[in-house]
Amino acid sequence: MSRRAWTVIGVVLLVAFAGFAFASFRTSLTPYVSYAEAQRAPRTVQVAGALEQGSTSYDEVATTLHFVLRDPETGATMPVEYDGVKPANFEDAISIVAIGRWDAGQSRFAAGKLLVKCPSKYQGAEVKEYS
Amino acid sequence: MTALAGYYLPGAIALWCAVVFALATLWGYADLHRGDESARPFARRSYLFFTLAIVASAIVLGIALARRDFRVDYVFQYTGLELPWHYQIAAFWAGQKGSFLIWLLFGALIGVPLMRTAGRHEAPVMGIYLLAQLGLLLILVRENPFTMLPQAPADGQGLNPLLQDDWMVIHPPIMFVGYALAAVPFAFAMAALFKRDTSEWAARAFPWALAGFLVLGAAILLGGYWAYATLGWGGYWGWDPVENASLIPWLLGTALVHGLYLERTRGRYRRINLVLASLVFLSVLYGTFLTRSGVLADFSVHSFVDLGISGWLIAIMAFFGGMAVLLLGTRLRHVETADNADPALSRGTFLVLATIAILVCAIVVTAGTSAPILTRFLENPGQVGPEFYNRVNLPIALLVAFLLALVPFLTWRGEEGLRAVLRKAAPGLAFGFLATCGAVGLGVHDPFHILFLFLALTALATNLTRFASLARVGKVASAGGYLAHVGVGIILVGFLASSAYDESVKVTLVQGQPVDVGAYSLTFERFLERQGREKERAEVTVSRDGGKVWTAYPKIFVNERSRQLMVNPDIRSTMLADLYLSPLEYDPGRAAGFGELSLRKGEVTRIGEAEIRFVGFDLEHGGNAMAQMSAGDPVSVGAVLEVTRGGAAERVEPVYRFRSDGEVEFPPVTLAGGGRIAVGGIDATAGAVRLLVEGLGEAQGIPARLSLDVTRKPLVQAVWWGMYVILAGGILALVARAKQVRRLGAAAQPSGS
């Protein structure tokens, strides 16, 4: 095959790959959204907030955790269900990022992953990831 | 003089001296660049003094840490009285300031041999290299690690417990050696463009690029092992920004090493290598910016705090980025380079494709890591998860494995056709085919995974046979590349097996009751309290088919200082798979007869078959409370109790102790008639005590429970071994390329010492 043909094949492959990579980027992207947006968006998003005091309940047998997130700025709240073992020192969290999607049937946010930021004197705060 | 009072002077003066010596060195090299040969000894001597000043400041910080001199703020923040000596050293790089200092220390030291081997472009090479050091130095002068506290505290804040690990002692410094080395090829490339002479830089920069590739690779390996074996993150790689920040320069460095090989042997890639050398260094700066400016604070497991140096980091990035763009933009097109005249099935073409694949991988990782910044300008900032990297890197890995499988049998000119190449590769292909059939038999069904395994295993085999045949004829020195490629084959198999075929389950074990997890049976035997330096840990026996195979000791404990819950997994490694037990939660349960009651002075209550009367407080327990308090000793309040059981009465006095650090203690006392009792709290105004009893009441005991993440990860060992083999191949290549520079140095450096 001629050099030109190889170049064309190479460019086509690169463009195809770039398209694939971009599509993967879009589908895998979990944007930070407000609670209202999270409830409208049918996709995986992340929401952040503070733990509503006293809202935590944990089912040890099924290992599911329920709690309510409160947006410190707007005061909006949203119930969250996390399917997993309750993170250590969860009640002490100063902020929580929940990654998941809104479950309209149960009317709560189903989180698959939590980032829990606990107060720490080591460089301000300590973030731990749970999935 | 008041401005000076805030600094620990020996260290601060050393840093300020370093700035002066750095400027003197720049001045000397500027003269040398203008042709004043007599400036060379001055410039070199100034550089040595600069290095000495940096070494001195590092030693001062080291001594302050070793002496636990808490007057120095940095020492106060990262060490404590009870920290063992080797963590005192690790505290050096526990914080941002110290880690910049150690980076600068390695950078300065690397400059010493660089100065003597830089060749005829010594002046611009050292000038540009020194500018990179100066950037770090200026950050340190501003964010000075030698600032002092107005008064020396009695004890430091201690080292972050996550960092109290033997791997932490060695992982970060090695990483910083790698970062420091990244500046060397950049300095060579910029100097070559600046001098409009790109004939020699590739040969001289090659061993440095290989050294950077090796050291950064070793650091990444250690970091992965640390995350896997100690932190209990469950994996060796999480695609976290901090991890990616070290991976991107390494990938670009890998591309540079291949590009330099192509340039040295075929005279091609003369332009591209100049770009690659710039990208390696700029990616180190970009990674530093991402991970230390706080822009990713909401997106990473690692914690970042904005130290207020974002502006500095952006300025340094802009300076060197601008320098690279300016020099590359104006002078690159004048660089002569050989056209690609090789046929498709030749070593040259495969090398080009491989560098493109590695570059694309670097771009993908950069884009993913930068997602929070990229998307900030669009809509809501977001991040991409590991599935993005895994998906997009799969086709790249397939291409790389394909190239690797055939490359040992290709020649530069590609005289041989496909048939001849395949014939030579036949034993390797046969091995790849048979091994892949075995993997399919073990349960690999995804067609992409089958193709991936076939290519990776073939690459492993073909490169191994080529390496062996070269080694047999005594040409080991030139076979480093093949050896490294054997390692890539091994590591690719390890990546696929350990990430796509791991089985993980979360279980809660009740003490003494076996639970079946897959083929294993797990029993939580007991919880062992802290003994000396040995932390609290759980004892879990793992048995299979009725036979005990392993006693695991996963650790779960609360760090006393930070009150953080810490876990360390326990891992049983075999050639085929690792069994990984990571604790999630421990509930100590409750002893039988546990009870809690509140009593006023003089009141009597019945619990089980015992009667307890609270006689009164004993404020003079162990001496006068006021005297204890003013002496800074713990203050104890005793509660005098009368316990009557079966007609026998005994008088006990459990205490409630306020420690000077604000904590409380309430040690239980054992009753002669069995059971224990402790004061759980005091209500002074009501004159009441809250008592905790054990072994007295009727309440049923609750057994202790341990929640575990149990994961079986196949072939994790292949990841470590693959990386060892890659690094061994890199060392062979480094030795060979360093020899070439020595020959070059003898031939092409008439001037200078």
Tab-separated table of C-alpha atoms in Angstrom, chain B residues 14-196:
chain	number	residue	atom	x	y	z
B	14	ALA	CA	21.065	28.641	54.293
B	15	LEU	CA	18.027	29.070	52.025
B	16	TRP	CA	18.715	32.780	51.503
B	17	CYS	CA	22.362	31.993	50.752
B	18	ALA	CA	21.195	29.462	48.190
B	19	VAL	CA	19.298	32.222	46.373
B	20	VAL	CA	22.455	34.345	46.276
B	21	PHE	CA	24.593	31.443	45.006
B	22	ALA	CA	21.963	30.554	42.405
B	23	LEU	CA	22.062	34.128	41.071
B	24	ALA	CA	25.877	34.042	41.052
B	25	THR	CA	25.788	30.763	39.109
B	26	LEU	CA	23.394	32.267	36.559
B	27	TRP	CA	25.658	35.263	36.202
B	28	GLY	CA	28.712	33.022	35.703
B	29	TYR	CA	26.986	30.902	33.108
B	30	ALA	CA	25.717	34.004	31.309
B	31	ASP	CA	29.351	35.102	30.957
B	32	LEU	CA	30.384	31.647	29.799
B	33	HIS	CA	27.572	31.684	27.262
B	34	ARG	CA	28.900	34.977	25.895
B	35	GLY	CA	32.223	33.225	25.326
B	36	ASP	CA	34.143	34.124	28.431
B	37	GLU	CA	35.768	30.737	29.104
B	38	SER	CA	37.297	32.000	32.349
B	39	ALA	CA	33.793	32.244	33.843
B	40	ARG	CA	33.392	28.459	33.859
B	41	PRO	CA	35.252	27.751	37.164
B	42	PHE	CA	33.355	30.599	38.842
B	43	ALA	CA	29.996	29.329	37.606
B	44	ARG	CA	30.744	25.757	38.623
B	45	ARG	CA	32.002	26.775	42.022
B	46	SER	CA	28.932	28.946	42.584
B	47	TYR	CA	26.740	26.001	41.679
B	48	LEU	CA	28.568	23.817	44.205
B	49	PHE	CA	28.004	26.471	46.861
B	50	PHE	CA	24.334	26.625	45.873
B	51	THR	CA	24.144	22.839	46.339
B	52	LEU	CA	25.967	23.065	49.665
B	53	ALA	CA	23.533	25.713	50.888
B	54	ILE	CA	20.549	23.522	49.952
B	55	VAL	CA	22.179	20.480	51.594
B	56	ALA	CA	22.840	22.592	54.692
B	57	SER	CA	19.233	23.741	54.930
B	58	ALA	CA	18.042	20.149	54.518
B	59	ILE	CA	20.429	19.014	57.243
B	60	VAL	CA	19.213	21.788	59.528
B	61	LEU	CA	15.608	20.704	59.021
B	62	GLY	CA	16.640	17.069	59.514
B	63	ILE	CA	18.390	17.867	62.782
B	64	ALA	CA	15.465	19.973	63.981
B	65	LEU	CA	13.176	17.020	63.257
B	66	ALA	CA	15.514	14.514	64.917
B	67	ARG	CA	15.867	16.730	67.987
B	68	ARG	CA	12.117	17.287	68.039
B	69	ASP	CA	12.711	21.009	68.201
B	70	PHE	CA	9.082	22.062	68.434
B	71	ARG	CA	9.970	25.741	68.197
B	72	VAL	CA	10.099	25.171	64.458
B	73	ASP	CA	6.529	25.215	63.202
B	74	TYR	CA	7.137	22.454	60.651
B	75	VAL	CA	8.605	20.157	63.320
B	76	PHE	CA	5.671	20.934	65.599
B	77	GLN	CA	3.154	20.134	62.867
B	78	TYR	CA	4.520	16.801	61.724
B	79	THR	CA	6.269	15.136	64.647
B	80	GLY	CA	5.540	14.205	68.207
B	81	LEU	CA	7.344	12.906	71.242
B	82	GLU	CA	6.217	9.324	70.847
B	83	LEU	CA	7.049	9.042	67.143
B	84	PRO	CA	9.746	6.413	66.432
B	85	TRP	CA	12.976	7.660	64.892
B	86	HIS	CA	12.428	6.538	61.310
B	87	TYR	CA	9.106	8.342	61.164
B	88	GLN	CA	10.894	11.423	62.454
B	89	ILE	CA	12.810	11.241	59.175
B	90	ALA	CA	9.667	10.562	57.150
B	91	ALA	CA	8.155	13.693	58.693
B	92	PHE	CA	10.628	15.614	56.519
B	93	TRP	CA	8.426	14.998	53.486
B	94	ALA	CA	5.087	14.715	55.255
B	95	GLY	CA	4.123	18.307	54.560
B	96	GLN	CA	4.204	20.486	51.473
B	97	LYS	CA	7.148	22.648	52.530
B	98	GLY	CA	9.372	19.727	53.405
B	99	SER	CA	8.483	17.888	50.224
B	100	PHE	CA	9.422	20.935	48.141
B	101	LEU	CA	12.708	21.078	50.050
B	102	ILE	CA	13.551	17.446	49.398
B	103	TRP	CA	12.631	17.890	45.727
B	104	LEU	CA	14.995	20.855	45.590
B	105	LEU	CA	17.683	18.913	47.465
B	106	PHE	CA	17.656	16.123	44.891
B	107	GLY	CA	17.476	18.641	42.058
B	108	ALA	CA	20.538	20.481	43.364
B	109	LEU	CA	22.510	17.253	43.869
B	110	ILE	CA	21.634	15.961	40.396
B	111	GLY	CA	23.015	19.210	38.977
B	112	VAL	CA	26.533	18.331	40.173
B	113	PRO	CA	27.124	15.355	37.828
B	114	LEU	CA	24.986	17.095	35.182
B	115	MET	CA	27.362	20.071	35.210
B	116	ARG	CA	30.332	17.813	34.388
B	117	THR	CA	28.586	15.834	31.660
B	118	ALA	CA	26.557	18.577	29.982
B	119	GLY	CA	29.158	18.952	27.233
B	120	ARG	CA	29.569	21.973	25.022
B	121	HIS	CA	26.202	23.465	25.969
B	122	GLU	CA	27.023	23.496	29.652
B	123	ALA	CA	26.150	27.174	30.084
B	124	PRO	CA	22.572	27.128	28.744
B	125	VAL	CA	21.869	23.608	30.059
B	126	MET	CA	22.878	24.556	33.585
B	127	GLY	CA	21.253	27.966	33.294
B	128	ILE	CA	17.876	26.498	32.382
B	129	TYR	CA	18.249	23.652	34.862
B	130	LEU	CA	19.061	26.136	37.596
B	131	LEU	CA	16.009	28.241	36.746
B	132	ALA	CA	13.867	25.189	37.500
B	133	GLN	CA	15.606	24.838	40.881
B	134	LEU	CA	15.198	28.543	41.508
B	135	GLY	CA	11.432	28.225	41.024
B	136	LEU	CA	11.267	25.689	43.848
B	137	LEU	CA	13.647	27.732	45.957
B	138	LEU	CA	11.515	30.861	45.672
B	139	ILE	CA	8.446	28.903	46.775
B	140	LEU	CA	10.451	27.730	49.791
B	141	VAL	CA	11.684	31.201	50.648
B	142	ARG	CA	8.081	32.353	50.701
B	143	GLU	CA	6.582	29.237	52.305
B	144	ASN	CA	9.555	28.904	54.592
B	145	PRO	CA	9.879	25.562	56.408
B	146	PHE	CA	11.917	27.331	59.080
B	147	THR	CA	9.254	29.633	60.474
B	148	MET	CA	9.196	29.523	64.241
B	149	LEU	CA	6.444	29.517	66.794
B	150	PRO	CA	6.520	32.298	69.395
B	151	GLN	CA	6.763	29.659	72.130
B	152	ALA	CA	7.953	26.080	71.959
B	153	PRO	CA	5.018	23.705	72.603
B	154	ALA	CA	5.598	20.722	74.889
B	155	ASP	CA	4.719	18.205	72.215
B	156	GLY	CA	4.151	18.167	68.473
B	157	GLN	CA	0.961	17.310	66.654
B	158	GLY	CA	2.329	13.986	65.475
B	159	LEU	CA	2.572	12.494	62.036
B	160	ASN	CA	-0.573	11.702	60.091
B	161	PRO	CA	-1.194	8.046	60.962
B	162	LEU	CA	-1.751	7.210	57.290
B	163	LEU	CA	1.838	8.196	56.705
B	164	GLN	CA	3.205	6.155	59.599
B	165	ASP	CA	4.315	3.321	57.454
B	166	ASP	CA	7.640	1.949	56.321
B	167	TRP	CA	6.715	2.500	52.688
B	168	MET	CA	6.072	6.143	53.441
B	169	VAL	CA	9.672	6.421	54.558
B	170	ILE	CA	10.957	5.567	51.062
B	171	HIS	CA	8.160	6.176	48.538
B	172	PRO	CA	8.004	10.013	48.440
B	173	PRO	CA	11.755	10.717	48.305
B	174	ILE	CA	12.134	8.350	45.354
B	175	MET	CA	9.232	10.098	43.644
B	176	PHE	CA	10.961	13.442	44.111
B	177	VAL	CA	14.219	12.123	42.648
B	178	GLY	CA	12.146	11.172	39.595
B	179	TYR	CA	10.545	14.626	39.415
B	180	ALA	CA	13.947	16.277	39.789
B	181	LEU	CA	15.364	14.158	36.959
B	182	ALA	CA	12.563	15.286	34.622
B	183	ALA	CA	14.143	18.731	34.432
B	184	VAL	CA	17.365	17.379	32.896
B	185	PRO	CA	16.190	16.345	29.375
B	186	PHE	CA	14.161	19.577	29.321
B	187	ALA	CA	17.276	21.641	30.034
B	188	PHE	CA	19.201	19.786	27.310
B	189	ALA	CA	16.386	20.262	24.782
B	190	MET	CA	15.900	23.967	25.497
B	191	ALA	CA	19.650	24.587	25.461
B	192	ALA	CA	19.994	22.791	22.115
B	193	LEU	CA	17.235	24.929	20.583
B	194	PHE	CA	18.664	28.053	22.149
B	195	LYS	CA	22.096	27.294	20.686
B	196	ARG	CA	20.564	26.152	17.381
